[in-house]
Amino acid sequence: MKAVVAGAPVSFGVFELTPEGAETISPDAMMAALAEADYAGIDLGPLGFLGEDAVLRGRLERFGLGLAGGWVQLPFSDDDAFAAALPDLRAALRQFSAGAEAGAGPLPLPTLADDGSSLRRGAPGRGAEVDRLDTDAWGRLTDNVARAARIVRGAGFEPTFHHHAGTFVESPDEIDRFVADTDVDLTLDTGHLFIAGGDPLAAVERWGDRINHLHLKDVDLAALRRVLAAGGGMPEVWSGGSFVAFGQGDIDLAAVMTALDARGYEGWVVVEQDVLNGPDVALDAFVAARSADQVTNRDALRAWV
């Protein structure tokens, strides 16, 4: 497979929902752990975490890592909120440009995602039941995705769109509709598709020609069911141990990788194991466990990349 494996800050508990002021691994320690485990790239994580401009570029060069992409969440179905959020997209694109100058690996893919709603975030996998978009709102979503895509392409990058639990593009049916109504290709996220009742292997057959980015996760179905049965939303999914090291969950990642390989997938394979460290877990123990997981995850992919 002509693909390149990247890690992600979210696998170390660093992402947009990390509690403000929480103690986290340093960017240098994270990048050193990924480089030592033979990753070739890293996702951007929260804007500024890896540094910006020359600092970001220098870090990537120092650790020999390419920038794989990064999460850009926008309220696509609300015209006014979308317009107000466009400076965030442009700020992220400046950092993709800085990261691309480091020159390691394929170009990063700005990873567009919908903002969803509080109702949807509180009912992972059941978004269409609790908060369905009407026709007009769906039209706004696709029109604004097209606007964002033009901005991304104008900056010299190809966008990718991340279906995601808790957003307005979550279920297989919603992804089908999105693919039909836009020209933006997909990030296949095996974990979030699983939460929304989809089959990641079937997804490769269903949308394979439109998959230009991969977020690879394994999911402990029993842990996920416990969280959802207790009424948990996405924060509880992230903190409840639903995402586990490769081979410890219920997704047949080997079958997914083999199917993608057969279709000639090229590009980034971003390993994500979304976790939040609890307040009762010492940071050094948490980092050691997450670093060991990333070795397990990287080794699980060696038959393909």
PDB file of C-alpha atoms in Angstrom:
ATOM      1  CA  MET A   1       0.000   0.000   0.000  1.00  0.00           C
ATOM      2  CA  LYS A   2       1.361   3.423  -0.966  1.00  0.00           C
ATOM      3  CA  ALA A   3       0.279   5.032   2.272  1.00  0.00           C
ATOM      4  CA  VAL A   4       1.974   6.813   5.144  1.00  0.00           C
ATOM      5  CA  VAL A   5       1.130   6.246   8.812  1.00  0.00           C
ATOM      6  CA  ALA A   6       0.570   9.186  11.146  1.00  0.00           C
ATOM      7  CA  GLY A   7      -0.283   9.454  14.809  1.00  0.00           C
ATOM      8  CA  ALA A   8      -2.531  12.040  16.422  1.00  0.00           C
ATOM      9  CA  PRO A   9      -2.607  14.189  19.562  1.00  0.00           C
ATOM     10  CA  VAL A  10      -6.069  12.812  20.368  1.00  0.00           C
ATOM     11  CA  SER A  11      -4.420   9.433  21.052  1.00  0.00           C
ATOM     12  CA  PHE A  12      -2.646  11.147  23.952  1.00  0.00           C
ATOM     13  CA  GLY A  13      -5.730  12.929  25.280  1.00  0.00           C
ATOM     14  CA  VAL A  14      -5.047  16.219  23.503  1.00  0.00           C
ATOM     15  CA  PHE A  15      -7.926  17.546  21.427  1.00  0.00           C
ATOM     16  CA  GLU A  16     -10.632  20.179  21.413  1.00  0.00           C
ATOM     17  CA  LEU A  17     -12.424  18.678  24.431  1.00  0.00           C
ATOM     18  CA  THR A  18      -9.363  18.397  26.646  1.00  0.00           C
ATOM     19  CA  PRO A  19     -10.400  20.280  29.813  1.00  0.00           C
ATOM     20  CA  GLU A  20      -8.973  23.781  29.962  1.00  0.00           C
ATOM     21  CA  GLY A  21      -5.957  23.846  32.241  1.00  0.00           C
ATOM     22  CA  ALA A  22      -5.561  20.057  32.241  1.00  0.00           C
ATOM     23  CA  GLU A  23      -2.029  18.760  32.446  1.00  0.00           C
ATOM     24  CA  THR A  24      -1.067  17.131  29.151  1.00  0.00           C
ATOM     25  CA  ILE A  25       1.933  15.605  27.442  1.00  0.00           C
ATOM     26  CA  SER A  26       4.224  18.162  25.846  1.00  0.00           C
ATOM     27  CA  PRO A  27       4.311  18.366  22.050  1.00  0.00           C
ATOM     28  CA  ASP A  28       7.984  17.387  21.967  1.00  0.00           C
ATOM     29  CA  ALA A  29       7.400  14.309  24.142  1.00  0.00           C
ATOM     30  CA  MET A  30       4.457  13.279  21.987  1.00  0.00           C
ATOM     31  CA  MET A  31       6.353  13.668  18.738  1.00  0.00           C
ATOM     32  CA  ALA A  32       9.349  11.826  20.142  1.00  0.00           C
ATOM     33  CA  ALA A  33       7.115   8.902  21.169  1.00  0.00           C
ATOM     34  CA  LEU A  34       5.566   8.731  17.698  1.00  0.00           C
ATOM     35  CA  ALA A  35       8.906   8.975  15.904  1.00  0.00           C
ATOM     36  CA  GLU A  36      10.366   6.257  18.117  1.00  0.00           C
ATOM     37  CA  ALA A  37       7.394   4.000  17.306  1.00  0.00           C
ATOM     38  CA  ASP A  38       8.051   4.495  13.542  1.00  0.00           C
ATOM     39  CA  TYR A  39       5.236   6.856  12.663  1.00  0.00           C
ATOM     40  CA  ALA A  40       5.996   9.107   9.706  1.00  0.00           C
ATOM     41  CA  GLY A  41       3.522  11.876  10.465  1.00  0.00           C
ATOM     42  CA  ILE A  42       1.235  13.538  12.957  1.00  0.00           C
ATOM     43  CA  ASP A  43      -2.139  15.269  12.839  1.00  0.00           C
ATOM     44  CA  LEU A  44      -2.234  18.936  13.802  1.00  0.00           C
ATOM     45  CA  GLY A  45      -4.385  18.629  16.920  1.00  0.00           C
ATOM     46  CA  PRO A  46      -5.764  21.818  18.516  1.00  0.00           C
ATOM     47  CA  LEU A  47      -4.473  24.864  16.686  1.00  0.00           C
ATOM     48  CA  GLY A  48      -1.272  26.008  18.366  1.00  0.00           C
ATOM     49  CA  PHE A  49      -0.540  22.823  20.330  1.00  0.00           C
ATOM     50  CA  LEU A  50       2.346  21.848  18.042  1.00  0.00           C
ATOM     51  CA  GLY A  51       3.323  25.490  17.639  1.00  0.00           C
ATOM     52  CA  GLU A  52       2.650  27.777  14.717  1.00  0.00           C
ATOM     53  CA  ASP A  53       4.511  28.903  11.630  1.00  0.00           C
ATOM     54  CA  ALA A  54       8.279  28.449  12.018  1.00  0.00           C
ATOM     55  CA  VAL A  55       7.890  26.684  15.385  1.00  0.00           C
ATOM     56  CA  LEU A  56       5.552  24.094  13.879  1.00  0.00           C
ATOM     57  CA  ARG A  57       7.760  23.626  10.842  1.00  0.00           C
ATOM     58  CA  GLY A  58      10.854  23.275  13.012  1.00  0.00           C
ATOM     59  CA  ARG A  59       9.250  20.654  15.241  1.00  0.00           C
ATOM     60  CA  LEU A  60       8.170  18.560  12.286  1.00  0.00           C
ATOM     61  CA  GLU A  61      11.644  18.740  10.776  1.00  0.00           C
ATOM     62  CA  ARG A  62      13.367  17.939  14.081  1.00  0.00           C
ATOM     63  CA  PHE A  63      11.367  14.759  14.584  1.00  0.00           C
ATOM     64  CA  GLY A  64      11.194  13.780  10.924  1.00  0.00           C
ATOM     65  CA  LEU A  65       7.392  13.864  10.836  1.00  0.00           C
ATOM     66  CA  GLY A  66       5.048  15.101   8.146  1.00  0.00           C
ATOM     67  CA  LEU A  67       1.805  16.937   8.849  1.00  0.00           C
ATOM     68  CA  ALA A  68      -1.065  14.601   7.950  1.00  0.00           C
ATOM     69  CA  GLY A  69      -3.987  16.978   8.324  1.00  0.00           C
ATOM     70  CA  GLY A  70      -6.081  18.473  11.040  1.00  0.00           C
ATOM     71  CA  TRP A  71      -9.600  18.933  12.327  1.00  0.00           C
ATOM     72  CA  VAL A  72     -11.526  22.001  11.152  1.00  0.00           C
ATOM     73  CA  GLN A  73     -15.032  22.001  12.643  1.00  0.00           C
ATOM     74  CA  LEU A  74     -17.513  24.447  11.104  1.00  0.00           C
ATOM     75  CA  PRO A  75     -21.262  25.069  11.602  1.00  0.00           C
ATOM     76  CA  PHE A  76     -22.162  24.281   8.003  1.00  0.00           C
ATOM     77  CA  SER A  77     -25.955  24.380   8.364  1.00  0.00           C
ATOM     78  CA  ASP A  78     -26.042  27.917   9.836  1.00  0.00           C
ATOM     79  CA  ASP A  79     -25.063  30.615   7.331  1.00  0.00           C
ATOM     80  CA  ASP A  80     -24.311  33.339   9.875  1.00  0.00           C
ATOM     81  CA  ALA A  81     -22.331  31.083  12.199  1.00  0.00           C
ATOM     82  CA  PHE A  82     -20.456  29.618   9.235  1.00  0.00           C
ATOM     83  CA  ALA A  83     -19.434  33.059   8.008  1.00  0.00           C
ATOM     84  CA  ALA A  84     -18.279  33.989  11.513  1.00  0.00           C
ATOM     85  CA  ALA A  85     -16.151  30.828  11.696  1.00  0.00           C
ATOM     86  CA  LEU A  86     -14.297  31.309   8.402  1.00  0.00           C
ATOM     87  CA  PRO A  87     -11.336  33.056  10.101  1.00  0.00           C
ATOM     88  CA  ASP A  88     -10.769  29.782  11.984  1.00  0.00           C
ATOM     89  CA  LEU A  89     -10.529  27.915   8.680  1.00  0.00           C
ATOM     90  CA  ARG A  90      -8.092  30.442   7.261  1.00  0.00           C
ATOM     91  CA  ALA A  91      -5.981  30.313  10.439  1.00  0.00           C
ATOM     92  CA  ALA A  92      -5.784  26.523  10.155  1.00  0.00           C
ATOM     93  CA  LEU A  93      -4.836  26.734   6.482  1.00  0.00           C
ATOM     94  CA  ARG A  94      -1.885  28.962   7.359  1.00  0.00           C
ATOM     95  CA  GLN A  95      -0.601  26.213   9.628  1.00  0.00           C
ATOM     96  CA  PHE A  96      -1.148  23.524   6.993  1.00  0.00           C
ATOM     97  CA  SER A  97       0.992  25.644   4.698  1.00  0.00           C
ATOM     98  CA  ALA A  98       3.678  25.948   7.365  1.00  0.00           C
ATOM     99  CA  GLY A  99       3.571  22.204   7.986  1.00  0.00           C
ATOM    100  CA  ALA A 100       3.719  21.390   4.295  1.00  0.00           C
ATOM    101  CA  GLU A 101       6.946  23.376   4.018  1.00  0.00           C
ATOM    102  CA  ALA A 102       8.621  20.784   6.248  1.00  0.00           C
ATOM    103  CA  GLY A 103       8.385  18.537   3.191  1.00  0.00           C
ATOM    104  CA  ALA A 104       7.897  15.132   4.820  1.00  0.00           C
ATOM    105  CA  GLY A 105       5.212  12.887   3.301  1.00  0.00           C
ATOM    106  CA  PRO A 106       2.124  13.778   1.256  1.00  0.00           C
ATOM    107  CA  LEU A 107       0.461  17.157   1.610  1.00  0.00           C
ATOM    108  CA  PRO A 108      -1.749  17.533   4.684  1.00  0.00           C
ATOM    109  CA  LEU A 109      -5.501  17.265   4.165  1.00  0.00           C
ATOM    110  CA  PRO A 110      -7.608  19.920   5.911  1.00  0.00           C
ATOM    111  CA  THR A 111     -10.244  17.738   7.565  1.00  0.00           C
ATOM    112  CA  LEU A 112     -13.586  19.516   7.447  1.00  0.00           C
ATOM    113  CA  ALA A 113     -16.293  18.424   9.862  1.00  0.00           C
ATOM    114  CA  ASP A 114     -19.744  19.644  10.742  1.00  0.00           C
ATOM    115  CA  ASP A 115     -20.403  21.216  14.124  1.00  0.00           C
ATOM    116  CA  GLY A 116     -23.542  19.151  14.775  1.00  0.00           C
ATOM    117  CA  SER A 117     -25.761  20.094  17.684  1.00  0.00           C
ATOM    118  CA  SER A 118     -26.006  19.548  21.420  1.00  0.00           C
ATOM    119  CA  LEU A 119     -28.892  17.127  20.846  1.00  0.00           C
ATOM    120  CA  ARG A 120     -26.840  15.061  18.442  1.00  0.00           C
ATOM    121  CA  ARG A 121     -23.707  15.111  20.593  1.00  0.00           C
ATOM    122  CA  GLY A 122     -25.832  13.810  23.452  1.00  0.00           C
ATOM    123  CA  ALA A 123     -27.173  10.893  21.404  1.00  0.00           C
ATOM    124  CA  PRO A 124     -24.272   9.367  19.449  1.00  0.00           C
ATOM    125  CA  GLY A 125     -25.500   7.175  16.610  1.00  0.00           C
ATOM    126  CA  ARG A 126     -29.089   8.417  16.922  1.00  0.00           C
ATOM    127  CA  GLY A 127     -28.758  11.849  15.403  1.00  0.00           C
ATOM    128  CA  ALA A 128     -31.480  11.421  12.798  1.00  0.00           C
ATOM    129  CA  GLU A 129     -33.922  10.484  15.552  1.00  0.00           C
ATOM    130  CA  VAL A 130     -33.238  13.423  17.843  1.00  0.00           C
ATOM    131  CA  ASP A 131     -32.353  16.267  15.466  1.00  0.00           C
ATOM    132  CA  ARG A 132     -32.970  15.771  11.750  1.00  0.00           C
ATOM    133  CA  LEU A 133     -32.047  18.569   9.362  1.00  0.00           C
ATOM    134  CA  ASP A 134     -34.849  19.804   7.135  1.00  0.00           C
ATOM    135  CA  THR A 135     -34.319  20.255   3.401  1.00  0.00           C
ATOM    136  CA  ASP A 136     -33.391  23.923   3.666  1.00  0.00           C
ATOM    137  CA  ALA A 137     -30.822  23.308   6.395  1.00  0.00           C
ATOM    138  CA  TRP A 138     -29.289  20.444   4.411  1.00  0.00           C
ATOM    139  CA  GLY A 139     -28.993  22.777   1.436  1.00  0.00           C
ATOM    140  CA  ARG A 140     -27.183  25.310   3.590  1.00  0.00           C
ATOM    141  CA  LEU A 141     -24.838  22.574   4.794  1.00  0.00           C
ATOM    142  CA  THR A 142     -23.859  21.434   1.305  1.00  0.00           C
ATOM    143  CA  ASP A 143     -23.575  25.005  -0.018  1.00  0.00           C
ATOM    144  CA  ASN A 144     -21.253  25.973   2.830  1.00  0.00           C
ATOM    145  CA  VAL A 145     -19.183  22.812   2.414  1.00  0.00           C
ATOM    146  CA  ALA A 146     -18.685  23.880  -1.206  1.00  0.00           C
ATOM    147  CA  ARG A 147     -17.620  27.364  -0.038  1.00  0.00           C
ATOM    148  CA  ALA A 148     -15.148  25.920   2.447  1.00  0.00           C
ATOM    149  CA  ALA A 149     -13.785  23.552  -0.194  1.00  0.00           C
ATOM    150  CA  ARG A 150     -13.128  26.465  -2.558  1.00  0.00           C
ATOM    151  CA  ILE A 151     -11.168  28.249   0.172  1.00  0.00           C
ATOM    152  CA  VAL A 152      -9.149  25.112   0.935  1.00  0.00           C
ATOM    153  CA  ARG A 153      -8.386  24.483  -2.734  1.00  0.00           C
ATOM    154  CA  GLY A 154      -7.487  28.112  -3.205  1.00  0.00           C
ATOM    155  CA  ALA A 155      -4.824  27.649  -0.538  1.00  0.00           C
ATOM    156  CA  GLY A 156      -3.328  24.737  -2.479  1.00  0.00           C
ATOM    157  CA  PHE A 157      -4.805  21.802  -0.553  1.00  0.00           C
ATOM    158  CA  GLU A 158      -7.463  19.203  -1.218  1.00  0.00           C
ATOM    159  CA  PRO A 159     -10.175  19.054   1.444  1.00  0.00           C
ATOM    160  CA  THR A 160     -11.553  15.948   3.038  1.00  0.00           C
ATOM    161  CA  PHE A 161     -14.809  15.669   4.977  1.00  0.00           C
ATOM    162  CA  HIS A 162     -15.079  13.757   8.241  1.00  0.00           C
ATOM    163  CA  HIS A 163     -18.385  12.046   9.003  1.00  0.00           C
ATOM    164  CA  HIS A 164     -18.560  12.125  12.795  1.00  0.00           C
ATOM    165  CA  ALA A 165     -20.843  10.949  15.576  1.00  0.00           C
ATOM    166  CA  GLY A 166     -22.793  13.852  17.047  1.00  0.00           C
ATOM    167  CA  THR A 167     -22.829  15.862  13.799  1.00  0.00           C
ATOM    168  CA  PHE A 168     -25.282  16.228  10.931  1.00  0.00           C
ATOM    169  CA  VAL A 169     -23.287  13.800   8.775  1.00  0.00           C
ATOM    170  CA  GLU A 170     -23.121  10.744  10.952  1.00  0.00           C
ATOM    171  CA  SER A 171     -25.063   7.717   9.680  1.00  0.00           C
ATOM    172  CA  PRO A 172     -24.430   5.725   6.483  1.00  0.00           C
ATOM    173  CA  ASP A 173     -27.568   7.238   4.950  1.00  0.00           C
ATOM    174  CA  GLU A 174     -26.375  10.761   5.747  1.00  0.00           C
ATOM    175  CA  ILE A 175     -22.959   9.960   4.288  1.00  0.00           C
ATOM    176  CA  ASP A 176     -24.645   8.642   1.132  1.00  0.00           C
ATOM    177  CA  ARG A 177     -26.559  11.905   0.838  1.00  0.00           C
ATOM    178  CA  PHE A 178     -23.416  13.946   1.424  1.00  0.00           C
ATOM    179  CA  VAL A 179     -21.462  12.047  -1.237  1.00  0.00           C
ATOM    180  CA  ALA A 180     -24.298  12.535  -3.728  1.00  0.00           C
ATOM    181  CA  ASP A 181     -24.655  16.268  -3.045  1.00  0.00           C
ATOM    182  CA  THR A 182     -21.020  17.432  -2.846  1.00  0.00           C
ATOM    183  CA  ASP A 183     -17.705  16.922  -4.628  1.00  0.00           C
ATOM    184  CA  VAL A 184     -15.685  16.751  -1.401  1.00  0.00           C
ATOM    185  CA  ASP A 185     -14.193  13.337  -0.689  1.00  0.00           C
ATOM    186  CA  LEU A 186     -14.387  11.492   2.606  1.00  0.00           C
ATOM    187  CA  THR A 187     -12.291  10.756   5.614  1.00  0.00           C
ATOM    188  CA  LEU A 188     -13.313   7.220   6.544  1.00  0.00           C
ATOM    189  CA  ASP A 189     -13.291   7.028  10.335  1.00  0.00           C
ATOM    190  CA  THR A 190     -13.778   3.390  11.288  1.00  0.00           C
ATOM    191  CA  GLY A 191     -14.701   4.188  14.885  1.00  0.00           C
ATOM    192  CA  HIS A 192     -17.244   6.912  14.256  1.00  0.00           C
ATOM    193  CA  LEU A 193     -18.889   4.897  11.494  1.00  0.00           C
ATOM    194  CA  PHE A 194     -19.148   1.960  13.914  1.00  0.00           C
ATOM    195  CA  ILE A 195     -20.841   4.175  16.517  1.00  0.00           C
ATOM    196  CA  ALA A 196     -23.367   5.286  13.886  1.00  0.00           C
ATOM    197  CA  GLY A 197     -24.287   1.703  13.014  1.00  0.00           C
ATOM    198  CA  GLY A 198     -22.106   1.398   9.929  1.00  0.00           C
ATOM    199  CA  ASP A 199     -19.792  -1.400   8.838  1.00  0.00           C
ATOM    200  CA  PRO A 200     -16.272  -0.071   8.102  1.00  0.00           C
ATOM    201  CA  LEU A 201     -15.511  -2.916   5.704  1.00  0.00           C
ATOM    202  CA  ALA A 202     -18.740  -2.360   3.762  1.00  0.00           C
ATOM    203  CA  ALA A 203     -17.874   1.352   3.697  1.00  0.00           C
ATOM    204  CA  VAL A 204     -14.769   0.655   1.618  1.00  0.00           C
ATOM    205  CA  GLU A 205     -16.946  -0.973  -1.032  1.00  0.00           C
ATOM    206  CA  ARG A 206     -19.702   1.628  -0.700  1.00  0.00           C
ATOM    207  CA  TRP A 207     -17.597   4.808  -0.836  1.00  0.00           C
ATOM    208  CA  GLY A 208     -14.154   3.525  -1.779  1.00  0.00           C
ATOM    209  CA  ASP A 209     -13.777   5.821  -4.786  1.00  0.00           C
ATOM    210  CA  ARG A 210     -14.505   8.837  -2.568  1.00  0.00           C
ATOM    211  CA  ILE A 211     -12.232   7.974   0.377  1.00  0.00           C
ATOM    212  CA  ASN A 212      -9.148  10.214   0.314  1.00  0.00           C
ATOM    213  CA  HIS A 213      -8.182  10.084   3.994  1.00  0.00           C
ATOM    214  CA  LEU A 214      -8.321   7.474   6.737  1.00  0.00           C
ATOM    215  CA  HIS A 215      -8.793   7.762  10.501  1.00  0.00           C
ATOM    216  CA  LEU A 216      -8.240   4.288  11.872  1.00  0.00           C
ATOM    217  CA  LYS A 217      -9.766   3.344  15.238  1.00  0.00           C
ATOM    218  CA  ASP A 218     -10.727   0.182  17.098  1.00  0.00           C
ATOM    219  CA  VAL A 219     -13.830   0.145  19.315  1.00  0.00           C
ATOM    220  CA  ASP A 220     -14.665  -1.956  22.352  1.00  0.00           C
ATOM    221  CA  LEU A 221     -18.335  -2.618  21.626  1.00  0.00           C
ATOM    222  CA  ALA A 222     -19.156  -3.670  25.185  1.00  0.00           C
ATOM    223  CA  ALA A 223     -17.668  -0.466  26.608  1.00  0.00           C
ATOM    224  CA  LEU A 224     -19.488   1.613  23.998  1.00  0.00           C
ATOM    225  CA  ARG A 225     -22.804  -0.050  24.777  1.00  0.00           C
ATOM    226  CA  ARG A 226     -22.333   0.596  28.512  1.00  0.00           C
ATOM    227  CA  VAL A 227     -21.763   4.290  27.858  1.00  0.00           C
ATOM    228  CA  LEU A 228     -24.754   4.634  25.537  1.00  0.00           C
ATOM    229  CA  ALA A 229     -27.054   2.569  27.774  1.00  0.00           C
ATOM    230  CA  ALA A 230     -26.249   4.930  30.635  1.00  0.00           C
ATOM    231  CA  GLY A 231     -27.296   7.886  28.507  1.00  0.00           C
ATOM    232  CA  GLY A 232     -23.775   9.049  27.743  1.00  0.00           C
ATOM    233  CA  GLY A 233     -22.948  11.415  24.924  1.00  0.00           C
ATOM    234  CA  MET A 234     -19.726  11.914  22.990  1.00  0.00           C
ATOM    235  CA  PRO A 235     -17.721  13.214  25.994  1.00  0.00           C
ATOM    236  CA  GLU A 236     -18.560   9.998  27.844  1.00  0.00           C
ATOM    237  CA  VAL A 237     -17.656   7.904  24.798  1.00  0.00           C
ATOM    238  CA  TRP A 238     -14.237   9.560  24.730  1.00  0.00           C
ATOM    239  CA  SER A 239     -13.636   9.240  28.458  1.00  0.00           C
ATOM    240  CA  GLY A 240     -15.289   5.838  28.906  1.00  0.00           C
ATOM    241  CA  GLY A 241     -12.689   3.610  27.256  1.00  0.00           C
ATOM    242  CA  SER A 242     -14.624   2.926  24.050  1.00  0.00           C
ATOM    243  CA  PHE A 243     -11.585   3.455  21.826  1.00  0.00           C
ATOM    244  CA  VAL A 244      -8.903   0.860  22.460  1.00  0.00           C
ATOM    245  CA  ALA A 245      -5.574  -0.275  21.078  1.00  0.00           C
ATOM    246  CA  PHE A 246      -5.755  -2.129  17.775  1.00  0.00           C
ATOM    247  CA  GLY A 247      -6.725  -5.766  18.196  1.00  0.00           C
ATOM    248  CA  GLN A 248      -8.405  -5.163  21.555  1.00  0.00           C
ATOM    249  CA  GLY A 249     -11.750  -4.102  20.077  1.00  0.00           C
ATOM    250  CA  ASP A 250     -14.405  -5.361  17.703  1.00  0.00           C
ATOM    251  CA  ILE A 251     -13.515  -3.776  14.358  1.00  0.00           C
ATOM    252  CA  ASP A 252     -11.801  -6.039  11.818  1.00  0.00           C
ATOM    253  CA  LEU A 253      -9.122  -3.522  10.937  1.00  0.00           C
ATOM    254  CA  ALA A 254      -7.103  -6.111   9.011  1.00  0.00           C
ATOM    255  CA  ALA A 255     -10.032  -6.654   6.654  1.00  0.00           C
ATOM    256  CA  VAL A 256     -10.462  -2.891   6.211  1.00  0.00           C
ATOM    257  CA  MET A 257      -6.774  -2.396   5.410  1.00  0.00           C
ATOM    258  CA  THR A 258      -6.746  -5.330   2.995  1.00  0.00           C
ATOM    259  CA  ALA A 259      -9.803  -3.954   1.191  1.00  0.00           C
ATOM    260  CA  LEU A 260      -8.275  -0.482   0.935  1.00  0.00           C
ATOM    261  CA  ASP A 261      -5.024  -1.971  -0.320  1.00  0.00           C
ATOM    262  CA  ALA A 262      -6.925  -3.877  -3.005  1.00  0.00           C
ATOM    263  CA  ARG A 263      -8.491  -0.607  -4.155  1.00  0.00           C
ATOM    264  CA  GLY A 264      -5.092   1.086  -4.390  1.00  0.00           C
ATOM    265  CA  TYR A 265      -5.571   3.528  -1.502  1.00  0.00           C
ATOM    266  CA  GLU A 266      -2.796   6.116  -1.289  1.00  0.00           C
ATOM    267  CA  GLY A 267      -2.271   8.853   1.240  1.00  0.00           C
ATOM    268  CA  TRP A 268      -2.319   9.210   4.994  1.00  0.00           C
ATOM    269  CA  VAL A 269      -3.446   6.538   7.440  1.00  0.00           C
ATOM    270  CA  VAL A 270      -4.003   8.438  10.679  1.00  0.00           C
ATOM    271  CA  VAL A 271      -4.076   6.254  13.784  1.00  0.00           C
ATOM    272  CA  GLU A 272      -6.534   7.653  16.312  1.00  0.00           C
ATOM    273  CA  GLN A 273      -7.357   6.257  19.719  1.00  0.00           C
ATOM    274  CA  ASP A 274      -9.531   8.987  21.201  1.00  0.00           C
ATOM    275  CA  VAL A 275      -8.986   9.170  24.945  1.00  0.00           C
ATOM    276  CA  LEU A 276      -9.378  11.600  27.814  1.00  0.00           C
ATOM    277  CA  ASN A 277      -7.266  11.079  30.901  1.00  0.00           C
ATOM    278  CA  GLY A 278      -9.284  11.054  34.094  1.00  0.00           C
ATOM    279  CA  PRO A 279      -8.421  13.404  36.973  1.00  0.00           C
ATOM    280  CA  ASP A 280      -7.373  10.459  39.143  1.00  0.00           C
ATOM    281  CA  VAL A 281      -4.740   9.186  36.668  1.00  0.00           C
ATOM    282  CA  ALA A 282      -1.184  10.441  37.025  1.00  0.00           C
ATOM    283  CA  LEU A 283       0.072  12.039  33.827  1.00  0.00           C
ATOM    284  CA  ASP A 284       3.270   9.975  33.623  1.00  0.00           C
ATOM    285  CA  ALA A 285       1.329   6.713  33.896  1.00  0.00           C
ATOM    286  CA  PHE A 286      -1.214   7.918  31.332  1.00  0.00           C
ATOM    287  CA  VAL A 287       1.511   8.940  28.869  1.00  0.00           C
ATOM    288  CA  ALA A 288       3.348   5.642  29.315  1.00  0.00           C
ATOM    289  CA  ALA A 289       0.165   3.676  28.614  1.00  0.00           C
ATOM    290  CA  ARG A 290      -0.724   5.781  25.573  1.00  0.00           C
ATOM    291  CA  SER A 291       2.820   5.499  24.194  1.00  0.00           C
ATOM    292  CA  ALA A 292       2.672   1.714  24.553  1.00  0.00           C
ATOM    293  CA  ASP A 293      -0.679   1.688  22.763  1.00  0.00           C
ATOM    294  CA  GLN A 294       0.801   3.584  19.833  1.00  0.00           C
ATOM    295  CA  VAL A 295       3.530   0.962  19.475  1.00  0.00           C
ATOM    296  CA  THR A 296       0.804  -1.707  19.403  1.00  0.00           C
ATOM    297  CA  ASN A 297      -1.188   0.269  16.852  1.00  0.00           C
ATOM    298  CA  ARG A 298       1.781   0.881  14.569  1.00  0.00           C
ATOM    299  CA  ASP A 299       2.882  -2.748  14.702  1.00  0.00           C
ATOM    300  CA  ALA A 300      -0.636  -3.901  13.770  1.00  0.00           C
ATOM    301  CA  LEU A 301      -0.316  -2.110  10.423  1.00  0.00           C
ATOM    302  CA  ARG A 302       3.057  -3.406   9.301  1.00  0.00           C
ATOM    303  CA  ALA A 303       1.573  -5.980   6.911  1.00  0.00           C
ATOM    304  CA  TRP A 304       0.329  -3.053   4.784  1.00  0.00           C
ATOM    305  CA  VAL A 305       2.441   0.034   5.583  1.00  0.00           C
TER     306      VAL A 305
END
